[in-house]
Short mmCIF file of C-alpha atoms in Angstrom, two decimals:
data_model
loop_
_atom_site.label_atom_id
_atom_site.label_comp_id
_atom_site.label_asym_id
_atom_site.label_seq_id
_atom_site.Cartn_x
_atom_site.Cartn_y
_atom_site.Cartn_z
CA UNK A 1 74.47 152.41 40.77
CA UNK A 2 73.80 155.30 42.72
CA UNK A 3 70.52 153.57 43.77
CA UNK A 4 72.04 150.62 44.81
CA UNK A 5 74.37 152.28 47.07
CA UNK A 6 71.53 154.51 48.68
CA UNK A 7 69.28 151.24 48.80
CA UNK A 8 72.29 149.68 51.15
CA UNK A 9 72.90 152.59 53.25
CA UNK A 10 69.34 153.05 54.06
CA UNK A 11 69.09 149.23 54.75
CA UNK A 12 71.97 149.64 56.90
CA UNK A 13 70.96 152.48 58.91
CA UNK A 14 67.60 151.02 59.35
CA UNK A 15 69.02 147.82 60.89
CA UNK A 16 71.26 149.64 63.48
CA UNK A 17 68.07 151.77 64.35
CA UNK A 18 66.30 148.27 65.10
CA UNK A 19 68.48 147.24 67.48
CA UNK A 20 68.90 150.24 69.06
CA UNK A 21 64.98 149.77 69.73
CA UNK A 22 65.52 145.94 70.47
CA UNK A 23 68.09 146.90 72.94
CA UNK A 24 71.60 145.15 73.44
CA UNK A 25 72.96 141.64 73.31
CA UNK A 26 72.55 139.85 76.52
CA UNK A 27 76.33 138.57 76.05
CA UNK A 28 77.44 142.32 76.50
CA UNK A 29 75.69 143.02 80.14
CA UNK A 30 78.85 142.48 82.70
CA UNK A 31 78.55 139.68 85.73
CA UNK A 32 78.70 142.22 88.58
CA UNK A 33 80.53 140.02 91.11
CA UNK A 34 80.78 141.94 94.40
CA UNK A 35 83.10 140.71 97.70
CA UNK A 36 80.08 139.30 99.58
CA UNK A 37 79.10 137.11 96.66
CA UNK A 38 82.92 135.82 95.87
CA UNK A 39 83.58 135.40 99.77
CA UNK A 40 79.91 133.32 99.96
CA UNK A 41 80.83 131.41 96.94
CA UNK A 42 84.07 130.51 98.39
CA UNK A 43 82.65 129.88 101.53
CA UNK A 44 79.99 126.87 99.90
CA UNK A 45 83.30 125.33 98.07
CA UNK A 46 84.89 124.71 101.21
CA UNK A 47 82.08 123.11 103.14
CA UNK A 48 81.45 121.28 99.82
CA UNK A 49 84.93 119.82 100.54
CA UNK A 50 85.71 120.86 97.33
CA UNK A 51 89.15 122.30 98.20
CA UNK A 52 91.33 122.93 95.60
CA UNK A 53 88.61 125.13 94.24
CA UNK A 54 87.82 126.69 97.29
CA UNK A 55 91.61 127.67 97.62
CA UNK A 56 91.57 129.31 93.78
CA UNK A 57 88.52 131.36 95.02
CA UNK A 58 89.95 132.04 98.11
CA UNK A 59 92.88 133.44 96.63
CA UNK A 60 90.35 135.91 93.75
CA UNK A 61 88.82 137.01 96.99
CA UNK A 62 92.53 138.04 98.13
CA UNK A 63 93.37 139.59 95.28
CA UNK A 64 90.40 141.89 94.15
CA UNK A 65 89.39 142.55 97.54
CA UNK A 66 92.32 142.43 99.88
CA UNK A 67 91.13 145.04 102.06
CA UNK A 68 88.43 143.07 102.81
CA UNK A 69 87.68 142.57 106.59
CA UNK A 70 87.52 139.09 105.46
CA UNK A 71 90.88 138.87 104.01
CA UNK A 72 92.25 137.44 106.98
CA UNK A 73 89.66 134.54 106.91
CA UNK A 74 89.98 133.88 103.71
CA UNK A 75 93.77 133.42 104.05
CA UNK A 76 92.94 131.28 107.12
CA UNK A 77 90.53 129.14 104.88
CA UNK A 78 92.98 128.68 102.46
CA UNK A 79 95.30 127.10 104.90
CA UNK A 80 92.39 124.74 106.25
CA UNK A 81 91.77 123.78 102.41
CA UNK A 82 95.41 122.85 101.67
CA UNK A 83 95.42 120.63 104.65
CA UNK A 84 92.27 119.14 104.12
CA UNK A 85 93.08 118.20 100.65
CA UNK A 86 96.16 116.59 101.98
CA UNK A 87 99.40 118.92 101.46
CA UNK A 88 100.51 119.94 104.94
CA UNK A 89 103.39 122.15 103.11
CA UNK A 90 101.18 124.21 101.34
CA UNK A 91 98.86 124.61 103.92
CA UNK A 92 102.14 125.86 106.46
CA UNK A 93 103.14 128.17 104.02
CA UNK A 94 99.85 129.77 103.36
CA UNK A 95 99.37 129.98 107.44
CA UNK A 96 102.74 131.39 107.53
CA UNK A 97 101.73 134.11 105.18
CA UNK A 98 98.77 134.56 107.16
CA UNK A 99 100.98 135.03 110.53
CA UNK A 100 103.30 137.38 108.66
CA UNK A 101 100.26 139.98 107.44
CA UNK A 102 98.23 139.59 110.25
CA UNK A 103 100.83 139.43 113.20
CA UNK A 104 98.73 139.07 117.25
CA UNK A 105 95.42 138.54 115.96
CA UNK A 106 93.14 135.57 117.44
CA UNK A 107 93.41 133.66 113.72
CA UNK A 108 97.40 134.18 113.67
CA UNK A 109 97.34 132.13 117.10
CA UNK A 110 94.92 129.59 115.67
CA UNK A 111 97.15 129.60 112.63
CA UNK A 112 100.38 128.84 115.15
CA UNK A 113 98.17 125.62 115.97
CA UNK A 114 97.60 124.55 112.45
CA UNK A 115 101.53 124.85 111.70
CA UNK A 116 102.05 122.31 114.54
CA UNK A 117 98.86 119.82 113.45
CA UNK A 118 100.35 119.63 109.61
CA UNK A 119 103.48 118.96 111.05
CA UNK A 120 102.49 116.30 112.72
CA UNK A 121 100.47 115.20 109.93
CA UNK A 122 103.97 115.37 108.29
CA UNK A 123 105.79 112.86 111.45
CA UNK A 124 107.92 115.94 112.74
CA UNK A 125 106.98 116.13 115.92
CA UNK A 126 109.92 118.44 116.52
CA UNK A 127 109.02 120.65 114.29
CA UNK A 128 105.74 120.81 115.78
CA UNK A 129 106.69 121.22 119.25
CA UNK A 130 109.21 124.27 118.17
CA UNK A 131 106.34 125.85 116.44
CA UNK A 132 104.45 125.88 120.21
CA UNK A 133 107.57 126.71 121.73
CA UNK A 134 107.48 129.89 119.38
CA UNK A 135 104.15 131.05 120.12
CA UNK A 136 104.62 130.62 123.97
CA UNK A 137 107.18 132.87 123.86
CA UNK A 138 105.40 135.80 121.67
CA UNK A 139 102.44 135.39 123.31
CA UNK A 140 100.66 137.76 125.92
CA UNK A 141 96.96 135.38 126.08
CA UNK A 142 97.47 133.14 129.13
CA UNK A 143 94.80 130.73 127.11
CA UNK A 144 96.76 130.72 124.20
CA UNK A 145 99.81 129.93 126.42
CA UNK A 146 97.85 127.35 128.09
CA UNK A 147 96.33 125.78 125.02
CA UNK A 148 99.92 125.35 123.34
CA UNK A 149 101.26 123.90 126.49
CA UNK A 150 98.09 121.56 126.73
CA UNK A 151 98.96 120.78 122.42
CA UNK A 152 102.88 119.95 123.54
CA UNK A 153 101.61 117.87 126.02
CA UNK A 154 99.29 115.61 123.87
CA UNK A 155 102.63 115.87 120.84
CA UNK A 156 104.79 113.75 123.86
CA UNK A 157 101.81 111.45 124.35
CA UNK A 158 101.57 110.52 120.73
CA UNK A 159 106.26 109.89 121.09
CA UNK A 160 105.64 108.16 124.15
CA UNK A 161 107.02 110.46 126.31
CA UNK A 162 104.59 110.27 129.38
CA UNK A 163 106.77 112.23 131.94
CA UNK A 164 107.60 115.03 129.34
CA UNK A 165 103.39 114.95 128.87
CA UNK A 166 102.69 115.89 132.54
CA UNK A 167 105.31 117.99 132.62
CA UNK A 168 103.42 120.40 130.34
CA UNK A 169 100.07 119.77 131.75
CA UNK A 170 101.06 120.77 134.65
CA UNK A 171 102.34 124.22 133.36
CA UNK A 172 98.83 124.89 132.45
CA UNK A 173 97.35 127.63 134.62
CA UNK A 174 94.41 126.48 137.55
CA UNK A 175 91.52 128.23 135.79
CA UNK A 176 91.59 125.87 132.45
CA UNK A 177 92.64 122.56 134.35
CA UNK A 178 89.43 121.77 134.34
CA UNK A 179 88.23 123.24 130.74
CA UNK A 180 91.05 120.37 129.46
CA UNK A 181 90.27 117.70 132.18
CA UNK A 182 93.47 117.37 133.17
CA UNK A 183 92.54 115.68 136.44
CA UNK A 184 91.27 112.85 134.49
CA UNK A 185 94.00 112.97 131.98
CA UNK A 186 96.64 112.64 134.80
CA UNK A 187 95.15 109.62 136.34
CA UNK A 188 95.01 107.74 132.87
CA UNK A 189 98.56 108.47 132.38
CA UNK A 190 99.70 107.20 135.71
CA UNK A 191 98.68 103.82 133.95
CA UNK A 192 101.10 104.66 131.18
CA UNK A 193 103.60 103.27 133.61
CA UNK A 194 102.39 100.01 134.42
CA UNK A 195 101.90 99.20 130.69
CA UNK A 196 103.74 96.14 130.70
CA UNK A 197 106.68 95.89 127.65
CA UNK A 198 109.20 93.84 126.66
CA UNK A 199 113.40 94.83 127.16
CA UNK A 200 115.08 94.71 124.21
CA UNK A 201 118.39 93.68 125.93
CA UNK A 202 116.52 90.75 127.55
CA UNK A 203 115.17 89.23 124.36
CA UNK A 204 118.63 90.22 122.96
CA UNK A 205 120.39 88.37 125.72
CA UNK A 206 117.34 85.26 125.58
CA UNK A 207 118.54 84.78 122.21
CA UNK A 208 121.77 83.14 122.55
CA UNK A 209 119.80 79.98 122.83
CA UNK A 210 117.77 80.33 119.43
CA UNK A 211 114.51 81.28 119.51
CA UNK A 212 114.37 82.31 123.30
CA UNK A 213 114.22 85.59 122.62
CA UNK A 214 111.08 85.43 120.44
CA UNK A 215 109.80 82.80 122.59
CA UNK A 216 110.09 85.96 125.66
CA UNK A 217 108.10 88.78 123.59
CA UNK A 218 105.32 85.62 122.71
CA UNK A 219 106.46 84.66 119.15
CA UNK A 220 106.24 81.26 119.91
CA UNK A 221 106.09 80.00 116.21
CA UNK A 222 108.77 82.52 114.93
CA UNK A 223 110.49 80.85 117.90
CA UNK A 224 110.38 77.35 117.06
CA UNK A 225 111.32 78.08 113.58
CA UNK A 226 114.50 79.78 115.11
CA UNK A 227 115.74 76.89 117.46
CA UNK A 228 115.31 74.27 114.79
CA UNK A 229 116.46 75.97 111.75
CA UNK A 230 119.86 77.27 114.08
CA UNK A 231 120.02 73.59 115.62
CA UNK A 232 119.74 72.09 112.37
CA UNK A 233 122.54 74.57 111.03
CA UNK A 234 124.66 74.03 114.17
CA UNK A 235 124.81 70.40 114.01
CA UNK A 236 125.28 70.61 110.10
CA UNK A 237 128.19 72.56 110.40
CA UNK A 238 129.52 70.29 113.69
CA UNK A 239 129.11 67.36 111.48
CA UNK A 240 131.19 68.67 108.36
CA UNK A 241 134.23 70.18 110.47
CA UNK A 242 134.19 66.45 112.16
CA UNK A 243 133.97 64.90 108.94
CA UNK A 244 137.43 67.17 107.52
CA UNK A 245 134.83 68.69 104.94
CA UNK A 246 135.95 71.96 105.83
CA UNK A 247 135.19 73.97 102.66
CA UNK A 248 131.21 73.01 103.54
CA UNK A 249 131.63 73.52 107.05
CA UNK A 250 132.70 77.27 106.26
CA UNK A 251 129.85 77.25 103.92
CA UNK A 252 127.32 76.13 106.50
CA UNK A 253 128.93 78.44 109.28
CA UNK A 254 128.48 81.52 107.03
CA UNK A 255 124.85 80.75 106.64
CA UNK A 256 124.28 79.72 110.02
CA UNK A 257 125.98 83.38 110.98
CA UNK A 258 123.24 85.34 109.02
CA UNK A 259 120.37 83.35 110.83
CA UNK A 260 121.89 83.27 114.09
CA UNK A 261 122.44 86.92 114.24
CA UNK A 262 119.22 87.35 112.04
CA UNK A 263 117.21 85.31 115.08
CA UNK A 264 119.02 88.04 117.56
CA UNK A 265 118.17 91.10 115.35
CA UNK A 266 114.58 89.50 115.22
CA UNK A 267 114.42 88.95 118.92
CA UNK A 268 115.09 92.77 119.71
CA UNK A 269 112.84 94.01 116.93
CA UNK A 270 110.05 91.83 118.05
CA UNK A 271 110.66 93.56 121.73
CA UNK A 272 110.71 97.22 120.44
CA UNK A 273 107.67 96.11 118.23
CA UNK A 274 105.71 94.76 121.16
CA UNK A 275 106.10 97.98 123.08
CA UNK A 276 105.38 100.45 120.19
CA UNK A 277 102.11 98.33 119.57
CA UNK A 278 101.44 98.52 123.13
CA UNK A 279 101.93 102.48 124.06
CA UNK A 280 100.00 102.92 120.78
CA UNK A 281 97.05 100.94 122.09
CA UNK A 282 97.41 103.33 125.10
CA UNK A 283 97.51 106.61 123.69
CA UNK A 284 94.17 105.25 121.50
CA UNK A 285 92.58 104.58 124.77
CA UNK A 286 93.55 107.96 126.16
CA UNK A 287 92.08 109.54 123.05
CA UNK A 288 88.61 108.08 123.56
CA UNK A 289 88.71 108.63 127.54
CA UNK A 290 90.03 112.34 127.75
CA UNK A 291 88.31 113.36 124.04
CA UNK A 292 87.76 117.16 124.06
CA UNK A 293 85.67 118.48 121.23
CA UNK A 294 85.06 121.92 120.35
CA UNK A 295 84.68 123.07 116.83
CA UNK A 296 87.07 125.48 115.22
CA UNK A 297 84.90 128.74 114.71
CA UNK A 298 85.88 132.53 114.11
CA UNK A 299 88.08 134.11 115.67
CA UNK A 300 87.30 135.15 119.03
CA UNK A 301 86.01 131.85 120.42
CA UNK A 302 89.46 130.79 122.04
CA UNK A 303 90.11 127.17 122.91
CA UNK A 304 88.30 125.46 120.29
CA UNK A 305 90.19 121.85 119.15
CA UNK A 306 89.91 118.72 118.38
CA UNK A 307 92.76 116.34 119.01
CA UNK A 308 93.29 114.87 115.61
CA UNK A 309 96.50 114.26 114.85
CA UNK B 1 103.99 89.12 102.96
CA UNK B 2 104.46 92.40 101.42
CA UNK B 3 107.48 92.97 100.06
CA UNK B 4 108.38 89.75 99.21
CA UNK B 5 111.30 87.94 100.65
CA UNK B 6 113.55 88.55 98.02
CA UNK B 7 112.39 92.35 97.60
CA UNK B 8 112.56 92.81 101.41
CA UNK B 9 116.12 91.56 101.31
CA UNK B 10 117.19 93.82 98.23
CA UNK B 11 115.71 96.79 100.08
CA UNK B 12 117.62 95.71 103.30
CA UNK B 13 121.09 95.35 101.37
CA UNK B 14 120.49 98.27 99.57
CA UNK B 15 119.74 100.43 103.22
CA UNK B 16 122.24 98.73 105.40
CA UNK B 17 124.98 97.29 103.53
CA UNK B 18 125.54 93.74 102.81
CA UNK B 19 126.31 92.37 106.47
CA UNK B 20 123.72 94.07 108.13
CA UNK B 21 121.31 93.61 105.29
CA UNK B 22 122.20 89.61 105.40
CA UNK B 23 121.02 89.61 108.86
CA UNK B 24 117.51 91.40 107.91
CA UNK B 25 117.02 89.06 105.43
CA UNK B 26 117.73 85.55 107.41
CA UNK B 27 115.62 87.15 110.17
CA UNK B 28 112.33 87.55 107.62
CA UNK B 29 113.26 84.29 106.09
CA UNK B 30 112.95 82.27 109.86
CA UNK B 31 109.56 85.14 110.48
CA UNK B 32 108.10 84.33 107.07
CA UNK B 33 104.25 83.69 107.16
CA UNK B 34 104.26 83.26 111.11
CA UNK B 35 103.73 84.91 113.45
CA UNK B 36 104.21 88.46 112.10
CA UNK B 37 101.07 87.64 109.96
CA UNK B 38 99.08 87.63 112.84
CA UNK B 39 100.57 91.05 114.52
CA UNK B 40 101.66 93.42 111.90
CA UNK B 41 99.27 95.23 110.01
CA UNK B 42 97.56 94.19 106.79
CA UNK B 43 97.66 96.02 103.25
CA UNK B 44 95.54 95.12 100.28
CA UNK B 45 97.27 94.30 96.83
CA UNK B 46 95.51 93.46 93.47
CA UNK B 47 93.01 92.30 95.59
CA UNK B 48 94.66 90.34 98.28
CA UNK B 49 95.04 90.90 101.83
CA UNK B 50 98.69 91.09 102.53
CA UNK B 51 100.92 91.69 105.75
CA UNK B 52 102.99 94.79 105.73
CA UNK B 53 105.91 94.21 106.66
CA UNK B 54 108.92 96.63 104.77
CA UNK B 55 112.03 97.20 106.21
CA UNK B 56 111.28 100.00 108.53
CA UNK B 57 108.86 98.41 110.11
CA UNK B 58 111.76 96.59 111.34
CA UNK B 59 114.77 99.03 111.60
CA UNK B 60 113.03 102.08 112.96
CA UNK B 61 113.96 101.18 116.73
CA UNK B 62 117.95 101.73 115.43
CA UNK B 63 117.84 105.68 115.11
CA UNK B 64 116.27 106.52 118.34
CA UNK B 65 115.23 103.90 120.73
CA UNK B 66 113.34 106.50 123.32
CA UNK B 67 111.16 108.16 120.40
CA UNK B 68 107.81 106.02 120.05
CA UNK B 69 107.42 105.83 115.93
#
């Protein structure tokens, strides 16, 4: 027995002397990450377009570095990433943050601009405009001023609100007029007002014969439809009341009420849809003639944007 | 046309009441596969090319006339 147990222990020791001479498992060496390799790796998920990753990598470069000069970037990136991957509110709350720990530096003004852009991405053009508003006023960079008042000018272009537009242009100081082109920008909105459109009240008005409304904003099938479907209904309910059939009369008046104020309604709508089609067309056009591209790059560059809205 | 007739005029009774909702719905009824085919833009169901055409692409003027939507 005794030589049994001595027979194990020596067997024992003799293995644990082995791999002590072998050396240790590779599965207990530690993965040395360091802040340049977890930035980098970040980096190559967002230009991947692979965003939601790049945001959870983003945020592990936040947390075990956060003293990082990078740290601001990497909050920046994360905003970028949220809005590229399609959630504006995410991205304005992670901008926000960055605004809040990072107050008057170059990135918290770029981040003011990305507020505004996913809020338009989100249809509030108020909300975007008040974010400009709010960066105007804490500013001290005349091209930061003049870049938000060149961005609430271009927010009134895509409402339709050409006089509001030059308004702010025209705010913008006379050493960047012609970094934004606005000479050439204010000549292609002075055609803004000789768009032709359709008056609501007039196709409203045109309407009390049936169809003439329609028939004024071009709807000329929509229009014929109208005046023979109202005549027909007209007549059908002239007929019954002549006739003493007065419970079908009623009938017929009721229905001829829906599509005679339905061919009204219509008539207005098609007006209001005409001119929306119409200043959209414009503001395309505007795009494509006054298009000013410069990329987004670190901080420091100033005035880099492209109007994509 | 997408909705429907009868699901534009459900979603039109539903938003505006029944009076105001009648008059939506006898208006698509008379603009039905016309015209609007040809100007309001198309959306793809199951396969088909449809024209859009929901309610507010036909009430948005009655918030705010000035704001372009």
């Amino acid at each position: 027995m005794n030589s049994n147990k001595t027979k194990a222990l020596l067997i024992a020791v003799g293995m644990v002397a082995l791999l002590e001479v072998l050396g240790p498992p590779a599965f207990s060496q530690a993965l040395q990450i360091d802040a340049d390799r977890q930035f980098s790796f970040a980096e190559s998920l967002f230009s991947e377009q692979k965003y939601p990753s790049a945001v959870f990598e983003y945020q592990r470069f936040i947390h075990f570095f956060e003293n990082d000069p990078r740290a601001e970037k990497a909050m920046f990136r994360i905003g970028e990433s949220h809005f590229q991957a399609g959630k504006p509110n995410e991205a304005i709350q992670s901008f926000s943050e960055l605004i809040n720990r990072f107050p008057n530096t170059t990135l918290a003004a770029d981040a003011f601009f990305q507020i505004s852009r996913c809020h338009m991405q989100r249809r509030d053009p108020v909300s975007a405009e008040a974010v400009m508003h709010n960066l105007i006023s804490i500013s001290d960079d005349p091209a930061v001023i003049d870049r938000a008042h060149h961005r609430l000018g271009w927010i009134q272009i895509e409402n339709g609100q050409w006089d509001k537009a030059k308004s702010y242009f025209d705010r913008i100081s006379p050493e960047n007029r012609a970094l934004y082109r606005l000479d050439d920008l204010g000549r292609e909105l002075e055609r803004a007002d000789a768009l032709e459109m359709k008056d609501p009240t007039t196709a409203g008005v045109l309407s009390v014969v049936p169809g003439g409304g329609f028939l004024y904003c071009e709807r000329y099938r929509d229009a014929l439809v109208a005046f023979l479907l109202n005549g027909a209904l007209i007549w059908a309910a002239v007929d019954s009341f002549d006739n003493e059939q007065y419970a079908l009369g009623a009938l017929i008046s009721f229905v001829e009420f829906g599509f005679y104020a339905g061919n009204i309604h219509g008539a207005v709508s098609a007006a209001h849809k005409y001119n929306r089609a119409k200043a959209r067309g414009f503001i395309q056009e505007l795009k494509q003639n006054a298009r000013i591209q410069v990329s987004a790059k670190d901080a420091g560059l100033g005035l880099s944007f492209r109007y994509v809205f | 046309m997408n909705p429907s007739c009868s699901a534009y005029c459900v979603e039109a009774i539903e938003k505006h009441g029944s009076v105001a909702g009648w008059i939506m719905c006898c208006d698509r009824l008379m603009r039905c596969g016309r015209d609007e085919v040809a100007i309001a833009p198309s959306i793809w169901i199951n396969g088909e090319k449809r024209c859009n055409d929901p309610v507010s692409a036909n009430d948005f003027w009655w918030e705010d006339s000035h704001e372009l939507k």
